[in-house]
Tab-separated table of C-alpha atoms in Angstrom:
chain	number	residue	atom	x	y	z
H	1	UNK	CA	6.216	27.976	2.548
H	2	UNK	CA	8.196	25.507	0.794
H	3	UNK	CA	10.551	24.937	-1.584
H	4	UNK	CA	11.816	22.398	-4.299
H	5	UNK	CA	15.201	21.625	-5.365
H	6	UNK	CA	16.608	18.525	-8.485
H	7	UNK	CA	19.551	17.175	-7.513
H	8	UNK	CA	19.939	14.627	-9.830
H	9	UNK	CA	16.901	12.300	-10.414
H	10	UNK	CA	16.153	13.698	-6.833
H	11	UNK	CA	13.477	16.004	-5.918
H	12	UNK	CA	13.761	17.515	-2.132
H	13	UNK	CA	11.029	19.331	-1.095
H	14	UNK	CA	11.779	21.430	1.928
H	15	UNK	CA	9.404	23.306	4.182
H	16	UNK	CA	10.682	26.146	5.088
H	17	UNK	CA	10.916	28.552	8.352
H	18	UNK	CA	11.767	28.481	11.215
H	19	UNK	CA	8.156	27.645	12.396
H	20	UNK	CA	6.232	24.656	13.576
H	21	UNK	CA	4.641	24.484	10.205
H	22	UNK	CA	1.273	23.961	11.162
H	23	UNK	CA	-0.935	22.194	8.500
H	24	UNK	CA	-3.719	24.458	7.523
H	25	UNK	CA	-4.927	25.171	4.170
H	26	UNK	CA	-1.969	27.836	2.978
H	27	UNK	CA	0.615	25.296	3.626
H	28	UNK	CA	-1.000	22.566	2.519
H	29	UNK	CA	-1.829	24.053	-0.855
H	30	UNK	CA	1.727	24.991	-1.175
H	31	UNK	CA	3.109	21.361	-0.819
H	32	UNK	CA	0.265	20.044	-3.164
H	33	UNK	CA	1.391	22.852	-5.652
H	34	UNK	CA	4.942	21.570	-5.715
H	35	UNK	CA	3.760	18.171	-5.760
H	36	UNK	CA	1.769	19.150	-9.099
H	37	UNK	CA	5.112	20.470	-10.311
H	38	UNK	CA	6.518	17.148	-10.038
H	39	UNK	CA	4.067	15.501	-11.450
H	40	UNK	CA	4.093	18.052	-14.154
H	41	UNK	CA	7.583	17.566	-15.484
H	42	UNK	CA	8.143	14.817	-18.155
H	43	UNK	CA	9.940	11.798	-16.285
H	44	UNK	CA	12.684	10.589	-18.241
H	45	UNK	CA	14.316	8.286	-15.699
H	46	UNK	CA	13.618	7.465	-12.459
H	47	UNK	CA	12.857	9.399	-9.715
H	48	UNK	CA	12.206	9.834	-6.236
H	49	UNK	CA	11.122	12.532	-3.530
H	50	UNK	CA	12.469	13.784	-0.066
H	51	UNK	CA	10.173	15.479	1.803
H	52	UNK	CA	12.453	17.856	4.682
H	53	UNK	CA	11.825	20.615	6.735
H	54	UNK	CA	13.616	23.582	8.343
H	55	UNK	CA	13.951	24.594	12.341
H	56	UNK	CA	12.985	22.360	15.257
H	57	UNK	CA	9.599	20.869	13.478
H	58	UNK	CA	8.945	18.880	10.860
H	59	UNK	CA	5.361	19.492	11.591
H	60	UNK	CA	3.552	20.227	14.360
H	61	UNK	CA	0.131	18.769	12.956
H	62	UNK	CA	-3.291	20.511	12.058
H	63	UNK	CA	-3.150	24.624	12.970
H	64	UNK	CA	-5.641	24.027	15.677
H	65	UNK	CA	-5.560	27.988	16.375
H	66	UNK	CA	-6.358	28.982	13.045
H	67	UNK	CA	-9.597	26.092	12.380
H	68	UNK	CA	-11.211	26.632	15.956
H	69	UNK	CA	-13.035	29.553	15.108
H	70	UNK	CA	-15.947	27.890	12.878
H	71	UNK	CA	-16.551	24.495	12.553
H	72	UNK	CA	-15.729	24.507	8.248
H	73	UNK	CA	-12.453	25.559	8.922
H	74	UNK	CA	-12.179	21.723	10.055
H	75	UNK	CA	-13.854	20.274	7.511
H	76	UNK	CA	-11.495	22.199	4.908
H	77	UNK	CA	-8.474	21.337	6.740
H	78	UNK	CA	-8.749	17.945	6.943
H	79	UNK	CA	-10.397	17.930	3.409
H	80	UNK	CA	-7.245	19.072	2.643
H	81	UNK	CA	-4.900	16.920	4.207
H	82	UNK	CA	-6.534	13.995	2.914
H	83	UNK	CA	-6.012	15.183	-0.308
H	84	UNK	CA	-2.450	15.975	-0.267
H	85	UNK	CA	-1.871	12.331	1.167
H	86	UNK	CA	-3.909	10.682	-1.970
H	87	UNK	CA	-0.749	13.431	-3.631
H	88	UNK	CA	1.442	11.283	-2.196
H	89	UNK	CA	0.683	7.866	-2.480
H	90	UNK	CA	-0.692	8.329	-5.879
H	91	UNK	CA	3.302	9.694	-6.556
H	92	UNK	CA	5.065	7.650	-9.381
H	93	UNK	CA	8.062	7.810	-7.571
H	94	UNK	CA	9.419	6.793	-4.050
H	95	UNK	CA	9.154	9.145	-1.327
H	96	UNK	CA	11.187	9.882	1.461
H	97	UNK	CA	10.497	11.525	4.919
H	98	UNK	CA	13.488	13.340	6.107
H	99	UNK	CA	12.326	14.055	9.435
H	100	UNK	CA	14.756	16.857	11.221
H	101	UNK	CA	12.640	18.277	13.824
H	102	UNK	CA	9.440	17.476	15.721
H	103	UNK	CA	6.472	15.255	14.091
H	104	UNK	CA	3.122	15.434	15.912
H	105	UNK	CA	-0.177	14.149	15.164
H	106	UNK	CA	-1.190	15.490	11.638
H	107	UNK	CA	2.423	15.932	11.070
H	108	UNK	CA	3.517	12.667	12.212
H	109	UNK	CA	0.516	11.151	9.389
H	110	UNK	CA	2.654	13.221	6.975
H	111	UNK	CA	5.689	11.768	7.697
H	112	UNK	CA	4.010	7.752	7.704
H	113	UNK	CA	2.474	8.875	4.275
H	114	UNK	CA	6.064	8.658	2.359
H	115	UNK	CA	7.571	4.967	1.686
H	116	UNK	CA	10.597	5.967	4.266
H	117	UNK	CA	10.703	7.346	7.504
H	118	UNK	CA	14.382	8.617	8.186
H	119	UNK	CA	14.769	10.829	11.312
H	120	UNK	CA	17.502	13.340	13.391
H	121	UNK	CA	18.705	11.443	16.803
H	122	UNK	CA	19.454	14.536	18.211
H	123	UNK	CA	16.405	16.325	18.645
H	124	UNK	CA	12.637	15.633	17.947
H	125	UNK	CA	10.204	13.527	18.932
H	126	UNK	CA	7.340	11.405	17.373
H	127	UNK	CA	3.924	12.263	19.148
H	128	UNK	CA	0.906	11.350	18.293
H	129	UNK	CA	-0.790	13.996	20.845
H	130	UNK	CA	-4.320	13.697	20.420
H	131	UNK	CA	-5.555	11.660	23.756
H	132	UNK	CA	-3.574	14.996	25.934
H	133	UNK	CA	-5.182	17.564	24.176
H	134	UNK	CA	-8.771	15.563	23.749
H	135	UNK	CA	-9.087	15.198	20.849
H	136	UNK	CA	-10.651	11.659	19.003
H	137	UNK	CA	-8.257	10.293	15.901
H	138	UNK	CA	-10.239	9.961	12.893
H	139	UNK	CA	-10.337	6.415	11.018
H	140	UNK	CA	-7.946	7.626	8.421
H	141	UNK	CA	-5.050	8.340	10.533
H	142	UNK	CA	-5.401	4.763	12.589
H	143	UNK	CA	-5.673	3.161	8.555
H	144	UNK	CA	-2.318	4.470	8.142
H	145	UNK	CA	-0.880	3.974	11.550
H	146	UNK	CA	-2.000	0.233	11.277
H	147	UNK	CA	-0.416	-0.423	7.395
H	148	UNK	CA	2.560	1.335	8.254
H	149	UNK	CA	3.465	0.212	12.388
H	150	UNK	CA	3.426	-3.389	12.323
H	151	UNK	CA	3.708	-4.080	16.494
H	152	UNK	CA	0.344	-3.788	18.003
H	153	UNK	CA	2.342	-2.922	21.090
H	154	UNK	CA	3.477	0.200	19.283
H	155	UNK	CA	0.622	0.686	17.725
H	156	UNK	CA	-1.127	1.629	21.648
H	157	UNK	CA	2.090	3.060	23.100
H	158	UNK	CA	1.518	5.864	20.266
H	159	UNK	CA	-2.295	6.306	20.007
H	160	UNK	CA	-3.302	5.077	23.845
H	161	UNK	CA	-0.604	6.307	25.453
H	162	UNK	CA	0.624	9.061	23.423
H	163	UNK	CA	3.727	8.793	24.230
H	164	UNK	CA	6.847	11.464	23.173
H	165	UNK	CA	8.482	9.117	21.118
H	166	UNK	CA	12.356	9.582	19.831
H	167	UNK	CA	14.135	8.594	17.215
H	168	UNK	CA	15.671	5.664	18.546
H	169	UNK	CA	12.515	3.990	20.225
H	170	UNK	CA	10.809	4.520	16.531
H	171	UNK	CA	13.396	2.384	15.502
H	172	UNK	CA	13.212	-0.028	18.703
H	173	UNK	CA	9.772	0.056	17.467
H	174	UNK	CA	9.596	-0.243	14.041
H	175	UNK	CA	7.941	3.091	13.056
H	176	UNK	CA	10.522	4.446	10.923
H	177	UNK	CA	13.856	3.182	9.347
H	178	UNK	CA	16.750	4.604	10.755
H	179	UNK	CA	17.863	7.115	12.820
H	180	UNK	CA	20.767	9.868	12.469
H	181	UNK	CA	22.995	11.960	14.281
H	182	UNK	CA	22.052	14.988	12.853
H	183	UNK	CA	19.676	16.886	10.775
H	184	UNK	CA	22.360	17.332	8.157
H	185	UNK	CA	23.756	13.113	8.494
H	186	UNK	CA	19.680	12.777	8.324
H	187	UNK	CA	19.386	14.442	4.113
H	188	UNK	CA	22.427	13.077	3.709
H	189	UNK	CA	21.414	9.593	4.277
H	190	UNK	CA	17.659	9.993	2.319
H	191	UNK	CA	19.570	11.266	-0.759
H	192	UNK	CA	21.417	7.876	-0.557
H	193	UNK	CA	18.805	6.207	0.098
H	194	UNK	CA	16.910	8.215	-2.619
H	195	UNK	CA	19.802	7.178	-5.518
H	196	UNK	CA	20.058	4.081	-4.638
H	197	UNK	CA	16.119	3.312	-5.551
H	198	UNK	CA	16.548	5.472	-8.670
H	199	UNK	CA	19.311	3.475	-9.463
H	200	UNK	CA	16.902	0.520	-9.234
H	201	UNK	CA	14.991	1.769	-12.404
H	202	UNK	CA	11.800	0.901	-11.249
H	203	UNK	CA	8.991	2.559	-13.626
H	204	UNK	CA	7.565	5.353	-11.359
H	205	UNK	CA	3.854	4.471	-12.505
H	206	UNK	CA	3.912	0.758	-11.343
H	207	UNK	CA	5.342	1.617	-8.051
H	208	UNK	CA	2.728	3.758	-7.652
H	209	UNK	CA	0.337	1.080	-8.614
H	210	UNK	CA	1.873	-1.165	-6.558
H	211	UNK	CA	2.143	1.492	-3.617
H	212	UNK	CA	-1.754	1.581	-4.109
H	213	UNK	CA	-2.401	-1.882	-3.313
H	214	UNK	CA	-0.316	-1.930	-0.603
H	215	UNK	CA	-2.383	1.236	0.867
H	216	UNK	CA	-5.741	0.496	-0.383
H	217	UNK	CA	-7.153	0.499	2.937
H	218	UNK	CA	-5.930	3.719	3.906
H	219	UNK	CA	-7.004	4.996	0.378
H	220	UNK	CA	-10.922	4.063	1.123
H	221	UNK	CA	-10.826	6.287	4.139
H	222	UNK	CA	-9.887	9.473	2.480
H	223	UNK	CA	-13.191	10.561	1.167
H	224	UNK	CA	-14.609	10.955	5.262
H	225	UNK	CA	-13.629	11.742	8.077
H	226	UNK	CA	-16.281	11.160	11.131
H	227	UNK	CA	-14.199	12.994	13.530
H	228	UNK	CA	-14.641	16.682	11.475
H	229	UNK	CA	-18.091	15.424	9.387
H	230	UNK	CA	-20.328	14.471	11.802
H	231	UNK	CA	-21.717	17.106	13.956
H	232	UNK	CA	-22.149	15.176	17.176
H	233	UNK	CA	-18.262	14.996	17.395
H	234	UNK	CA	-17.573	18.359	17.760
H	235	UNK	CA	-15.805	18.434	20.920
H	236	UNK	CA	-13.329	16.030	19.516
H	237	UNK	CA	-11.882	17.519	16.122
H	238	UNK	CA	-8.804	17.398	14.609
């Protein structure tokens, strides 16, 4: 499901397959298990993460297919989800999104989640999908969306109008930070980005701290989610 690599004082966590690693409970347990192995390791030095991900998607959001059978299987999935994102910005390190392939709703929330948003040119869009396939966005994801995309303007085109964004608009936009030519230029450039805030020194544990404050809102959010925990929605899940 995933992999982890140290180059360096880097860790680069790679999804693997050729997939459009959908985020149910198997894959999400896998990148919260090699999250805990970070977290596990003594930190000498400073550190940093790249999150990547094989094939055309980075991720193609919540595996609608596999939770649509009983209502619980939404409630674990986005129990789940919330809880890898705590992972992340609870991480005493900074994190990097190496986005080489597709992002969509629940995915796209994964990608916000890191510090950086670095994304392919080539191929791949930014989508948050959920007015086309009617479904409601929970209060969690629009806490995010709103700490981490600045322009209100940008804000709508992605949630109201759910538009197919690329890479280059997200810049235009302000939703991520840069934009490459390639999935390869793409790693390349988070792993420079990535030593050049190791090389910073920060301690990992106050940049967490600090990443906390900075997030608090979206932190208060995680423990509910109306759209999944509240029976009355149930013809708008995600």
């Amino acid at each position: 499901m995933c992999t982890l690599e140290k180059q360096g004082s880097l860790y680069i966590l790679t999804i693997t397959g050729p997939g459009e690693h959908r985020l149910n409970p198997t894959l999400i347990d896998a990148i919260r298990s090699t999250l805990d192995r970070i977290k596990s390791e003594p930190i000498t030095s400073s550190t940093a993460l790249i999150t990547t991900a094989e094939g055309k998607f980075f991720s193609n959001g919540y595996d609608i297919e596999w939770a649509k059978s009983i209502q619980s299987n939404f409630q674990l999935m986005s129990r789940k989800l919330r809880s890898l994102i705590s992972d992340l910005i609870l991480l005493p390190m900074p994190t990097i999104a190496a986005v080489t392939g597709h992002a969509s709703a629940a995915g796209l929330i994964l990608a916000l989640s890191h510090d950086y948003v670095l994304m392919r040119n080539d191929r791949g869009f930014l989508y948050m999908s959920e007015l086309d396939i009617r479904l409601t966005v929970s209060a969690w994801f629009m806490a995010l969306i709103e700490c981490k995309v600045g322009n209100p303007t940008a804000r709508r085109e992605m949630v109201l109008k759910a538009t197919k964004l690329t890479a280059k608009e997200a810049v235009e936009r302000g939703i991520i930070d840069a934009a490459y030519d390639s999935a390869e230029e793409t790693v390349r450039a988070a792993v420079e980005l990535g030593d050049e805030l190791v090389n910073r020194k920060w301690d990992g544990h106050v940049y967490a701290q600090n990443r906390v404050v900075v997030l608090r809102e979206v932190l208060d959010h995680l423990d509910y989610d109306e759209t999944v925990d509240q029976p009355k929605n149930t013809g708008s899940k995600l």
